[in-house]
């Protein structure tokens, strides 16, 4: 199941090669000469009896395979629990050759003759008797039944339907089902659970994990002194109801979906309107939005009344610099779609779907066709902002309506004065507004003609003129210029080499720069539209770019002519009918008005500015980075992922594999299905209660963030290259609980937080460390260091500087130098604007905060389902000497003097309560007092910020 070239160089050995189950893969990919040099004298002697495959070999292989990886493996695995798989071996040859011990690579691995090839590498080796049994089996011809059928493809464990397992019997009263499952798995270790944590430790653990903030001393005292039997249950409910909960858990989800607030790549521009998606996620957690709705909205929120949710689709990096090389441009688009597909797969399904972009998935039963079927669903998603308006209250709606009425009335009055000015400058005739890039309308008396020609004599910047569409309307209001109506375009010449600027775009009914015509001559050119039969026309509408993305190349001096007969043309409209083109001067029209009219116009301008600001304030509309949508072109399967090697057309669809009976991947879509319907159908498929992957993946994420490691150690890979669950029955029980309780995430979290497993002490025990050093079987609560965001938030909370304002645009920890290529420089000074929670930080791709970026903080360039936890000198230096920590140490010292006075003992006591939620002991008071007397109170505060007790969850 691995790439043989990688394995031949010793890669990917850490996890999957820890079992004899896959030893044949490794040996089969090693150099043949290595396996040919087996010294038989060094091998344990062969068993001196007939060896039966079913009675002797199969149980032996199962002993060293199934306990680590389970009996069900993926398509393409080499399985030692079948004789056929053992004889077949790897991609470069068999692992066992009947009757030939010296050339059977399996033996050199299991006999530990070569340290590099030894199997299993990190586990106890097979005994001499076991190796001798395998040797005898090979010498006797490796006989056994034909079990080729059993060696065939297997359905991955995670694809099987979720069946609620029976809760194991538990002798301990008052425990929850979670505890029963944990105890059942821990029983073979013969390690008892740890005693319950004390109340101060427990409340601090609860707050740090669920809020990312320490409890206040008052909250600690209230809980410690609450003697009611349900004190802890009520505390958990209060914690889950706090808005701090949503901020904490939203940060986890933003890691999973690669959210950041810049484009990345070389220009790396800030996305000013990305924050609505972040706020949507925070609100979703705080309101306990059902997870199935949460999933649906992020795929198709524009169709479900949750516009901000589609920020998920375009949260990844985006290269806005396009290349004139069509190959590079097409590959850029393929990369954009791959980002959406892969993030959807990892976030919701725990599948690395991106691996099927160029070939069949190597580890999971996902053919290449499935990848492009999903691409056909997302092909209409464009990385771009779109108008967005947050929800308003009823009173705000009334105020907005009133402000808009005032704005409309004053706008009409000002336009009347502008019209008066245009008549004055036009010698009594009203001039049309000056040309613009978005929309220009020419009206004239009806005229019968067979063709219309536009001659351009000058442009706004002297470059080749550009037209994205020319529409010509008859007396019935029909656009007779469309190619679909039989009208043929011609031109003086077309700029060569650009597919998006062809002559055919002039009248194809599509607007925008990507569907436009550009002349081959600088500053001039002509286009002509010939009708299939005479038409009587009265209006022409034309534009350079109706999306207003580009404002260059606008025709400023021009004329429209209609053909009267074969030799004569008549001018029907011209630029002379418009105000002169030039820089915008909002007061230029005042020169043509009387003094009274000019004064009235100035008053209206002032009022309009105020009214527009009021309307903007009430509507809070912005161009938010939530993606735009368009009907996609047909999608082809690409040979080797090469956009220039198109193969058959692939219609939109889900995964072809069956995730349980009655739940196929077919979505009932076709190549003609509307773009939005495609995403809605996929969203329903992802969030279906019959989909076993979606609930399993999410409850595993919750377990991961509560206990530090998921029941599946690879939270975004539930496929063949991922880990198997340590507690499969518990995983399925939680997944079923999620579905049966309305997809409530808080319900699942409550199950975990109320369990004795969560409430036990984290103190080490020799017996437990010996049997399970990583606490995988949860004989204690596994301690761990906080993440970067929680460390910074806790420092601000302790110093009293934390600003708990929620929502809206975020803050920067870098100085932003705006140019074509944005540049970022770390801030050295920090004020109230930087004291918000770090979830509101404008996270810049490829740039890190100078202090906390070193604490394994992801930049958003890729999905981060599980953060690494490094320990580096830079972390210690930043946390001890950085301007931010020095500043907050001074602020904490000031707070201690305010709260506790000038007595060191009182200051120390208050500091320990604020930072560690407990009283200091006698030794700590003595050591801290000496530190304060010698180096000052701020130095003591800095030392506490760097203590393990402050930085870790225990």
GROMACS .gro file of N, CA and C in nm, residues 789-840:
model
  156
  789UNK      N    1  -0.241   3.059   2.055
  789UNK     CA    2  -0.349   3.153   2.081
  789UNK      C    3  -0.389   3.153   2.228
  790UNK      N    4  -0.398   3.036   2.287
  790UNK     CA    5  -0.440   3.027   2.427
  790UNK      C    6  -0.334   3.086   2.519
  791UNK      N    7  -0.207   3.067   2.487
  791UNK     CA    8  -0.101   3.125   2.571
  791UNK      C    9  -0.111   3.277   2.570
  792UNK      N   10  -0.125   3.336   2.451
  792UNK     CA   11  -0.135   3.482   2.442
  792UNK      C   12  -0.261   3.533   2.512
  793UNK      N   13  -0.374   3.465   2.489
  793UNK     CA   14  -0.498   3.508   2.554
  793UNK      C   15  -0.488   3.499   2.706
  794UNK      N   16  -0.424   3.393   2.755
  794UNK     CA   17  -0.411   3.376   2.901
  794UNK      C   18  -0.322   3.485   2.961
  795UNK      N   19  -0.216   3.524   2.889
  795UNK     CA   20  -0.130   3.632   2.937
  795UNK      C   21  -0.209   3.762   2.947
  796UNK      N   22  -0.287   3.792   2.844
  796UNK     CA   23  -0.369   3.914   2.845
  796UNK      C   24  -0.475   3.909   2.955
  797UNK      N   25  -0.533   3.791   2.975
  797UNK     CA   26  -0.634   3.778   3.081
  797UNK      C   27  -0.571   3.800   3.218
  798UNK      N   28  -0.453   3.744   3.240
  798UNK     CA   29  -0.387   3.758   3.369
  798UNK      C   30  -0.347   3.903   3.396
  799UNK      N   31  -0.300   3.972   3.293
  799UNK     CA   32  -0.256   4.110   3.313
  799UNK      C   33  -0.373   4.207   3.323
  800UNK      N   34  -0.492   4.163   3.287
  800UNK     CA   35  -0.610   4.248   3.289
  800UNK      C   36  -0.629   4.330   3.164
  801UNK      N   37  -0.550   4.303   3.061
  801UNK     CA   38  -0.557   4.383   2.938
  801UNK      C   39  -0.652   4.325   2.835
  802UNK      N   40  -0.700   4.203   2.853
  802UNK     CA   41  -0.776   4.134   2.749
  802UNK      C   42  -0.904   4.209   2.713
  803UNK      N   43  -0.921   4.234   2.583
  803UNK     CA   44  -1.040   4.299   2.529
  803UNK      C   45  -1.131   4.190   2.474
  804UNK      N   46  -1.249   4.175   2.531
  804UNK     CA   47  -1.340   4.067   2.494
  804UNK      C   48  -1.443   4.108   2.390
  805UNK      N   49  -1.417   4.217   2.315
  805UNK     CA   50  -1.506   4.252   2.204
  805UNK      C   51  -1.512   4.137   2.105
  806UNK      N   52  -1.632   4.108   2.057
  806UNK     CA   53  -1.651   3.997   1.965
  806UNK      C   54  -1.681   4.047   1.825
  807UNK      N   55  -1.637   3.971   1.726
  807UNK     CA   56  -1.681   3.991   1.588
  807UNK      C   57  -1.621   4.110   1.518
  808UNK      N   58  -1.652   4.117   1.389
  808UNK     CA   59  -1.609   4.229   1.307
  808UNK      C   60  -1.467   4.214   1.257
  809UNK      N   61  -1.417   4.318   1.189
  809UNK     CA   62  -1.279   4.312   1.137
  809UNK      C   63  -1.179   4.285   1.248
  810UNK      N   64  -1.074   4.213   1.213
  810UNK     CA   65  -0.975   4.175   1.312
  810UNK      C   66  -0.866   4.278   1.329
  811UNK      N   67  -0.759   4.240   1.400
  811UNK     CA   68  -0.646   4.328   1.426
  811UNK      C   69  -0.519   4.267   1.366
  812UNK      N   70  -0.417   4.350   1.353
  812UNK     CA   71  -0.290   4.305   1.295
  812UNK      C   72  -0.181   4.304   1.402
  813UNK      N   73  -0.094   4.207   1.393
  813UNK     CA   74   0.028   4.206   1.472
  813UNK      C   75   0.149   4.237   1.383
  814UNK      N   76   0.121   4.278   1.260
  814UNK     CA   77   0.225   4.325   1.169
  814UNK      C   78   0.188   4.463   1.117
  815UNK      N   79   0.290   4.540   1.084
  815UNK     CA   80   0.271   4.665   1.010
  815UNK      C   81   0.260   4.627   0.863
  816UNK      N   82   0.151   4.668   0.798
  816UNK     CA   83   0.125   4.628   0.659
  816UNK      C   84   0.168   4.740   0.566
  817UNK      N   85   0.260   4.710   0.477
  817UNK     CA   86   0.302   4.805   0.374
  817UNK      C   87   0.232   4.767   0.245
  818UNK      N   88   0.137   4.852   0.205
  818UNK     CA   89   0.049   4.821   0.093
  818UNK      C   90   0.117   4.860  -0.038
  819UNK      N   91   0.125   4.766  -0.127
  819UNK     CA   92   0.179   4.788  -0.260
  819UNK      C   93   0.123   4.676  -0.347
  820UNK      N   94   0.171   4.665  -0.470
  820UNK     CA   95   0.127   4.551  -0.551
  820UNK      C   96   0.160   4.420  -0.479
  821UNK      N   97   0.279   4.413  -0.421
  821UNK     CA   98   0.318   4.302  -0.334
  821UNK      C   99   0.317   4.354  -0.191
  822UNK      N  100   0.228   4.301  -0.109
  822UNK     CA  101   0.217   4.348   0.029
  822UNK      C  102   0.339   4.301   0.109
  823UNK      N  103   0.386   4.390   0.199
  823UNK     CA  104   0.499   4.355   0.286
  823UNK      C  105   0.455   4.372   0.431
  824UNK      N  106   0.509   4.286   0.517
  824UNK     CA  107   0.465   4.283   0.656
  824UNK      C  108   0.587   4.288   0.748
  825UNK      N  109   0.576   4.374   0.851
  825UNK     CA  110   0.685   4.391   0.947
  825UNK      C  111   0.629   4.376   1.087
  826UNK      N  112   0.693   4.294   1.173
  826UNK     CA  113   0.639   4.271   1.307
  826UNK      C  114   0.627   4.400   1.387
  827UNK      N  115   0.516   4.414   1.458
  827UNK     CA  116   0.499   4.528   1.546
  827UNK      C  117   0.588   4.512   1.670
  828UNK      N  118   0.641   4.623   1.715
  828UNK     CA  119   0.722   4.623   1.836
  828UNK      C  120   0.647   4.684   1.954
  829UNK      N  121   0.542   4.757   1.925
  829UNK     CA  122   0.462   4.819   2.030
  829UNK      C  123   0.317   4.773   2.016
  830UNK      N  124   0.252   4.756   2.131
  830UNK     CA  125   0.116   4.701   2.130
  830UNK      C  126   0.027   4.785   2.219
  831UNK      N  127  -0.094   4.812   2.168
  831UNK     CA  128  -0.191   4.888   2.243
  831UNK      C  129  -0.323   4.817   2.250
  832UNK      N  130  -0.428   4.884   2.294
  832UNK     CA  131  -0.559   4.820   2.310
  832UNK      C  132  -0.610   4.752   2.184
  833UNK      N  133  -0.575   4.805   2.066
  833UNK     CA  134  -0.622   4.742   1.942
  833UNK      C  135  -0.568   4.601   1.926
  834UNK      N  136  -0.454   4.572   1.988
  834UNK     CA  137  -0.392   4.439   1.976
  834UNK      C  138  -0.422   4.350   2.097
  835UNK      N  139  -0.512   4.393   2.184
  835UNK     CA  140  -0.538   4.316   2.306
  835UNK      C  141  -0.665   4.231   2.296
  836UNK      N  142  -0.717   4.211   2.176
  836UNK     CA  143  -0.832   4.122   2.159
  836UNK      C  144  -0.785   3.977   2.160
  837UNK      N  145  -0.880   3.885   2.166
  837UNK     CA  146  -0.846   3.743   2.160
  837UNK      C  147  -0.782   3.711   2.024
  838UNK      N  148  -0.693   3.614   2.023
  838UNK     CA  149  -0.613   3.590   1.904
  838UNK      C  150  -0.693   3.526   1.791
  839UNK      N  151  -0.814   3.478   1.819
  839UNK     CA  152  -0.898   3.427   1.711
  839UNK      C  153  -0.934   3.540   1.616
  840UNK      N  154  -0.929   3.665   1.665
  840UNK     CA  155  -0.961   3.781   1.582
  840UNK      C  156  -0.838   3.841   1.513
   0.00000   0.00000   0.00000
